[in-house]
mmCIF file of C-alpha atoms and ligand atoms in Angstrom:
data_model
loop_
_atom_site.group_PDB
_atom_site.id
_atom_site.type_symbol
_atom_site.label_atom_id
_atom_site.label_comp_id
_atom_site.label_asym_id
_atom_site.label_seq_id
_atom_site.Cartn_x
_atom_site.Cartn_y
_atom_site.Cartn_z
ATOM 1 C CA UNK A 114 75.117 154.930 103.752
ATOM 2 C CA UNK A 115 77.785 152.433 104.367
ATOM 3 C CA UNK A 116 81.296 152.916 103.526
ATOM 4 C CA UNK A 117 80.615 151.231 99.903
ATOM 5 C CA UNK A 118 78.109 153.181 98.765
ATOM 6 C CA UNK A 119 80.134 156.399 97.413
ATOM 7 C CA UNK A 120 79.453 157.492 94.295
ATOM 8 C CA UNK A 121 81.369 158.868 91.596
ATOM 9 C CA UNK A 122 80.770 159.906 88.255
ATOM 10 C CA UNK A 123 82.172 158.586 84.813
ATOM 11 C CA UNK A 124 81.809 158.971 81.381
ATOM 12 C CA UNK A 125 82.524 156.907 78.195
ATOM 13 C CA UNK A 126 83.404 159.940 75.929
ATOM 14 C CA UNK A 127 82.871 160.518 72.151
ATOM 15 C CA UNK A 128 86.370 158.758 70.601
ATOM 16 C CA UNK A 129 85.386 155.948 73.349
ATOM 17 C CA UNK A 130 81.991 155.331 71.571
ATOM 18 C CA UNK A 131 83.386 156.015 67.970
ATOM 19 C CA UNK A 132 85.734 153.215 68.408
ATOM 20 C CA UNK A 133 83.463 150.956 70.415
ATOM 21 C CA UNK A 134 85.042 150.449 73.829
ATOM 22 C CA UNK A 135 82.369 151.777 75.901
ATOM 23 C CA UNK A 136 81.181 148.014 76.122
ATOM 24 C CA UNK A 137 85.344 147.393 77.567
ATOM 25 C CA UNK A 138 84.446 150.164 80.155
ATOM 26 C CA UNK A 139 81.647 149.150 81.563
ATOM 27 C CA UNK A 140 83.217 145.389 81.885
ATOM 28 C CA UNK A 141 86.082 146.435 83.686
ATOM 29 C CA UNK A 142 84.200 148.651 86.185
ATOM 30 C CA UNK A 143 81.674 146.109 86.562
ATOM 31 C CA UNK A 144 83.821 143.255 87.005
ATOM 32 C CA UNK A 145 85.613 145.014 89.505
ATOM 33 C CA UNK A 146 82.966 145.171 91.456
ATOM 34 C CA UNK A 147 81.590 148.087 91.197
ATOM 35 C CA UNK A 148 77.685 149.126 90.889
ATOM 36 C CA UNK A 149 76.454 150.995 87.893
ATOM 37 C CA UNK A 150 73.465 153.010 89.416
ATOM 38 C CA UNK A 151 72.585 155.275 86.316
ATOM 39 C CA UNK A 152 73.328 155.490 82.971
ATOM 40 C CA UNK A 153 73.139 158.091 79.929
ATOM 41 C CA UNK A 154 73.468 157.575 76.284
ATOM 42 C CA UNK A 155 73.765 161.468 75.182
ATOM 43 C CA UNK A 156 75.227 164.109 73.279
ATOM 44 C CA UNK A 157 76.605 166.942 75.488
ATOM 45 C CA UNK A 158 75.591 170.407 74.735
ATOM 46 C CA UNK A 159 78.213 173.358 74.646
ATOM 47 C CA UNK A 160 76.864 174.974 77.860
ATOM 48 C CA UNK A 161 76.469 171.377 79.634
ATOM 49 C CA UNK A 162 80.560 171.157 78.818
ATOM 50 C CA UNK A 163 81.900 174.635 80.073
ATOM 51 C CA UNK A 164 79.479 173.436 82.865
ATOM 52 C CA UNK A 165 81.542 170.303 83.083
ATOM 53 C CA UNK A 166 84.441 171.440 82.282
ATOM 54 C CA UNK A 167 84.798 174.993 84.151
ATOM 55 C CA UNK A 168 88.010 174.596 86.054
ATOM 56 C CA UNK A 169 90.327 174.547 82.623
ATOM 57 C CA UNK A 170 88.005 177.566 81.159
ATOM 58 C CA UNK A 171 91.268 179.694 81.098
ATOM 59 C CA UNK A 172 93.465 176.328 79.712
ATOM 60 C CA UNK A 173 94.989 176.969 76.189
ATOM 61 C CA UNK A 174 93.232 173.608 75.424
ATOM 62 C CA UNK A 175 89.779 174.841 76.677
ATOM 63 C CA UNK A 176 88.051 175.227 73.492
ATOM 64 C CA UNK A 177 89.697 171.965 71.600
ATOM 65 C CA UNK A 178 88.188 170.066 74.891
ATOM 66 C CA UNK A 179 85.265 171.615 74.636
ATOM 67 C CA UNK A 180 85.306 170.749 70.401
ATOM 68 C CA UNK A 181 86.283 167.259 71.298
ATOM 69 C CA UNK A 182 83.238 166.345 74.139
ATOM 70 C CA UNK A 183 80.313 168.034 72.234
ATOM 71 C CA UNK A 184 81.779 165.946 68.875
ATOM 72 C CA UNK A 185 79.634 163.186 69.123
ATOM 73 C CA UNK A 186 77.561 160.890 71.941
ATOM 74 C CA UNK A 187 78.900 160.260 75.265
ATOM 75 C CA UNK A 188 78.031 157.316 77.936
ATOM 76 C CA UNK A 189 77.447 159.425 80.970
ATOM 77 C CA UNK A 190 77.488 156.869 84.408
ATOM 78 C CA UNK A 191 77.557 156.779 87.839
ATOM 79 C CA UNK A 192 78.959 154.334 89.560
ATOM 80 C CA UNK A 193 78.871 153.110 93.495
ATOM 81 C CA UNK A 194 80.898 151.418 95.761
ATOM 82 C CA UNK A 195 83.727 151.449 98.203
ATOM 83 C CA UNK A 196 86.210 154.446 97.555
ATOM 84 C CA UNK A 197 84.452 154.201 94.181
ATOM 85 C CA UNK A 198 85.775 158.002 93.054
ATOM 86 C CA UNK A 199 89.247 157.089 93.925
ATOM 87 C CA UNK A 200 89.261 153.289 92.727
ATOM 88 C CA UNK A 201 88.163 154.867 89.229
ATOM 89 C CA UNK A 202 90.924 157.112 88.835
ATOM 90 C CA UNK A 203 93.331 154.334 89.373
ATOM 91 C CA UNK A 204 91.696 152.023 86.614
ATOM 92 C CA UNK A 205 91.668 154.842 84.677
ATOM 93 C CA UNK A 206 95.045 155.690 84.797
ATOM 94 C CA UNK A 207 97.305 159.498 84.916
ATOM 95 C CA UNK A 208 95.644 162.012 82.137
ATOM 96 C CA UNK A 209 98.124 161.547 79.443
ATOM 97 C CA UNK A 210 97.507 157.881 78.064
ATOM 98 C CA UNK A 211 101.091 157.996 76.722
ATOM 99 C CA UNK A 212 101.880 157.860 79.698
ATOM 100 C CA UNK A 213 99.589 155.450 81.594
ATOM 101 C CA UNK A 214 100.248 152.368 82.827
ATOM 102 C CA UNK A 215 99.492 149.074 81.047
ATOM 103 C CA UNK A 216 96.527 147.799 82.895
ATOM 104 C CA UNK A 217 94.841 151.076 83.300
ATOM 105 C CA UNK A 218 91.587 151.458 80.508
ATOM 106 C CA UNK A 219 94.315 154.965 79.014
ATOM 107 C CA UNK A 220 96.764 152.862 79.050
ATOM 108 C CA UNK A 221 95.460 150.075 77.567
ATOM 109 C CA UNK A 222 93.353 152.093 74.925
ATOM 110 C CA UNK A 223 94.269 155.362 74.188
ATOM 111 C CA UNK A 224 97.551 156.733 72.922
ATOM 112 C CA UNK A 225 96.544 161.210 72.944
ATOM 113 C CA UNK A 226 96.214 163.689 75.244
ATOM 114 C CA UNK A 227 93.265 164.835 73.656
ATOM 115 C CA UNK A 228 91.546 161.852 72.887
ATOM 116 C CA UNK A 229 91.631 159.880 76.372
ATOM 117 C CA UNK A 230 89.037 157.479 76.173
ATOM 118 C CA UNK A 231 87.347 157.973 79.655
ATOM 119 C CA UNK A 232 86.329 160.242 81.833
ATOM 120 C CA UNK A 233 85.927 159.940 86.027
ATOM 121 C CA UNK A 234 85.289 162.778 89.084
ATOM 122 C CA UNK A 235 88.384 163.404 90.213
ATOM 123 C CA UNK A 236 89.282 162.169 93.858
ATOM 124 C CA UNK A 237 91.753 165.098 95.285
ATOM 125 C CA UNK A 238 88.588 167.462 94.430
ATOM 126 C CA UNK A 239 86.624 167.337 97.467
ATOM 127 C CA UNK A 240 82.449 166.805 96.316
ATOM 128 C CA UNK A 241 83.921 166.999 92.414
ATOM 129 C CA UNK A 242 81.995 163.559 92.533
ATOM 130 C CA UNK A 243 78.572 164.799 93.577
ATOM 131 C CA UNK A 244 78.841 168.294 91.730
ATOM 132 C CA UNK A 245 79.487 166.458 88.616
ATOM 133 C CA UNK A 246 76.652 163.515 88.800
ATOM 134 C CA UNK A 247 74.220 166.634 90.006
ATOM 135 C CA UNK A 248 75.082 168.276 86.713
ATOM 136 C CA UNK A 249 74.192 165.005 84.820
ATOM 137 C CA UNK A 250 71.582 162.973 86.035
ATOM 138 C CA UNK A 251 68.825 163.886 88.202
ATOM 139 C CA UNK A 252 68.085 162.142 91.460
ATOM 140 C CA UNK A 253 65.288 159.957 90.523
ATOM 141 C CA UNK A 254 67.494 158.565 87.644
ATOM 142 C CA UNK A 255 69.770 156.614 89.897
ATOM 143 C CA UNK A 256 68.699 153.678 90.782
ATOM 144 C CA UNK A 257 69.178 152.018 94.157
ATOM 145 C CA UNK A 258 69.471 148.199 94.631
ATOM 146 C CA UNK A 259 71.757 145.482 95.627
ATOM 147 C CA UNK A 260 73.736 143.274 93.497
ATOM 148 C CA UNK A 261 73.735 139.359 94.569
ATOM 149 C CA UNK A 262 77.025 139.064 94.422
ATOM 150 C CA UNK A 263 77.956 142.100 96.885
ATOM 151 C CA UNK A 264 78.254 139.226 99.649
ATOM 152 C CA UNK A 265 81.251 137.743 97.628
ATOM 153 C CA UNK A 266 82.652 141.149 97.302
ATOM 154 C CA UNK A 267 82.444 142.667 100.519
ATOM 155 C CA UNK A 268 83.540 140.704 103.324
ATOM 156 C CA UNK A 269 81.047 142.513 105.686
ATOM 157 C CA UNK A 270 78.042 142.481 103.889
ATOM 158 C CA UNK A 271 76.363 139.101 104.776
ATOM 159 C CA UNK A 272 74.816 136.630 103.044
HETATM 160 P P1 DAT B 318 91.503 164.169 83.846
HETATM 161 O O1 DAT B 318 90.591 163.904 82.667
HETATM 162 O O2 DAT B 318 92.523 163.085 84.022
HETATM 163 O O3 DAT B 318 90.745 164.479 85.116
HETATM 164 P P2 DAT B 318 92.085 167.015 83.691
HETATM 165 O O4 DAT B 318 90.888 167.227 84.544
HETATM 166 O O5 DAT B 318 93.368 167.650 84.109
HETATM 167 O O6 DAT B 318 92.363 165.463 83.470
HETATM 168 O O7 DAT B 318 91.769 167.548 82.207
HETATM 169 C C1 DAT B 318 90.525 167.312 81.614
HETATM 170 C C2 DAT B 318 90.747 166.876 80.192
HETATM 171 O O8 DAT B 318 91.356 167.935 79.455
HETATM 172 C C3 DAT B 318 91.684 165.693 80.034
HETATM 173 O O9 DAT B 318 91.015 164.468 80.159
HETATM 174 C C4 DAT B 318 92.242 165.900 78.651
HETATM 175 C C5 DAT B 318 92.283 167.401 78.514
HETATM 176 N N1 DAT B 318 93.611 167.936 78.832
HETATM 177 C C6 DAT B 318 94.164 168.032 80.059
HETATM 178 N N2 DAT B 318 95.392 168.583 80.000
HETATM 179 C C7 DAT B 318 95.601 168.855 78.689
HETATM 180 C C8 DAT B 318 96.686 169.434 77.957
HETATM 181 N N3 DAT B 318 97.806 169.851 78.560
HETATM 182 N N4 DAT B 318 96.555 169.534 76.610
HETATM 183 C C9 DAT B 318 95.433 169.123 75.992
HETATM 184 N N5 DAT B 318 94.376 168.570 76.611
HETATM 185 C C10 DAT B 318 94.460 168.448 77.943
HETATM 186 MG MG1 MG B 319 89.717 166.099 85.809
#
């Protein structure tokens, strides 16, 4: 593994697809430079989303989160590259996209709590990255290959 290849998990979720941005998403990771290395068109069950989801099971928002992500399809992805988990959180912007900053995917297209466009593992959560793309995808559904232009985005990764 070199130091671009971590992984981290991210999902397009229902009002994303309803509202047709997961298209947007997947630009701006990909144009980042980031790899997309697996990919999920799917409807989450209720167990797969207290799966997901376990660390706000005693939230007072718990069940409306779990309402909202089993409400309609979902683009479950994982995506690869340098610092990816952390690199994702900042394009995503803070939870609340009220109050996310222009130029994060929130802040640029969401406006509720509740209804926040994107999902990604978070970064302070040591192996939340891993845990959550072995709850989603199994191995042999990630692919592994290069992209040509990884030359042009990594300085030491040669031609
Ligand atoms: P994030 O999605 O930024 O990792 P989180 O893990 O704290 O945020 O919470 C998971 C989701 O739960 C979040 O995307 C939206 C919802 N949520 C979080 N805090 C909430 C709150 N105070 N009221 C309602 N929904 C909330
Ligand atoms: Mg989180």
């Amino acid at each position: 593994m070199s130091h671009h290849d971590e992984r981290t998990f991210v999902m397009a979720k229902p009002d994303a697809v309803q509202r047709g941005l997961v298209g947007e998403i997947i630009d701006r990771l990909e144009g980042r430079g980031l790899k997309l290395v697996g990919a999920k068109f799917m409807q989450i069950d209720e167990d797969l989303a207290h799966q997901h989801y376990g660390e706000h099971e005693d939230e007072p928002f718990f069940d409306d989160l779990v309402a909202f992500i089993t409400s309609g399809p979902v683009m479950a992805m994982v995506w690869e590259g340098a610092d990816a988990t952390r690199q994702v959180r900042q394009m995503m912007g803070t939870t609340d996209p009220a109050e996310a900053q222009p130029g994060t995917i929130r802040g640029d297209l969401g406006l509720d709590l509740g209804q926040n466009v994107i999902h990604g593992s978070d970064h302070e959560d040591p192996g939340a990255n891993e845990r959550e793309i072995d709850l989603f995808f199994d191995e042999d559904e990630l692919v592994d290959y290069d992209r040509s232009d990884e030359p042009w985005v990594y300085e030491d990764v040669d031609n």
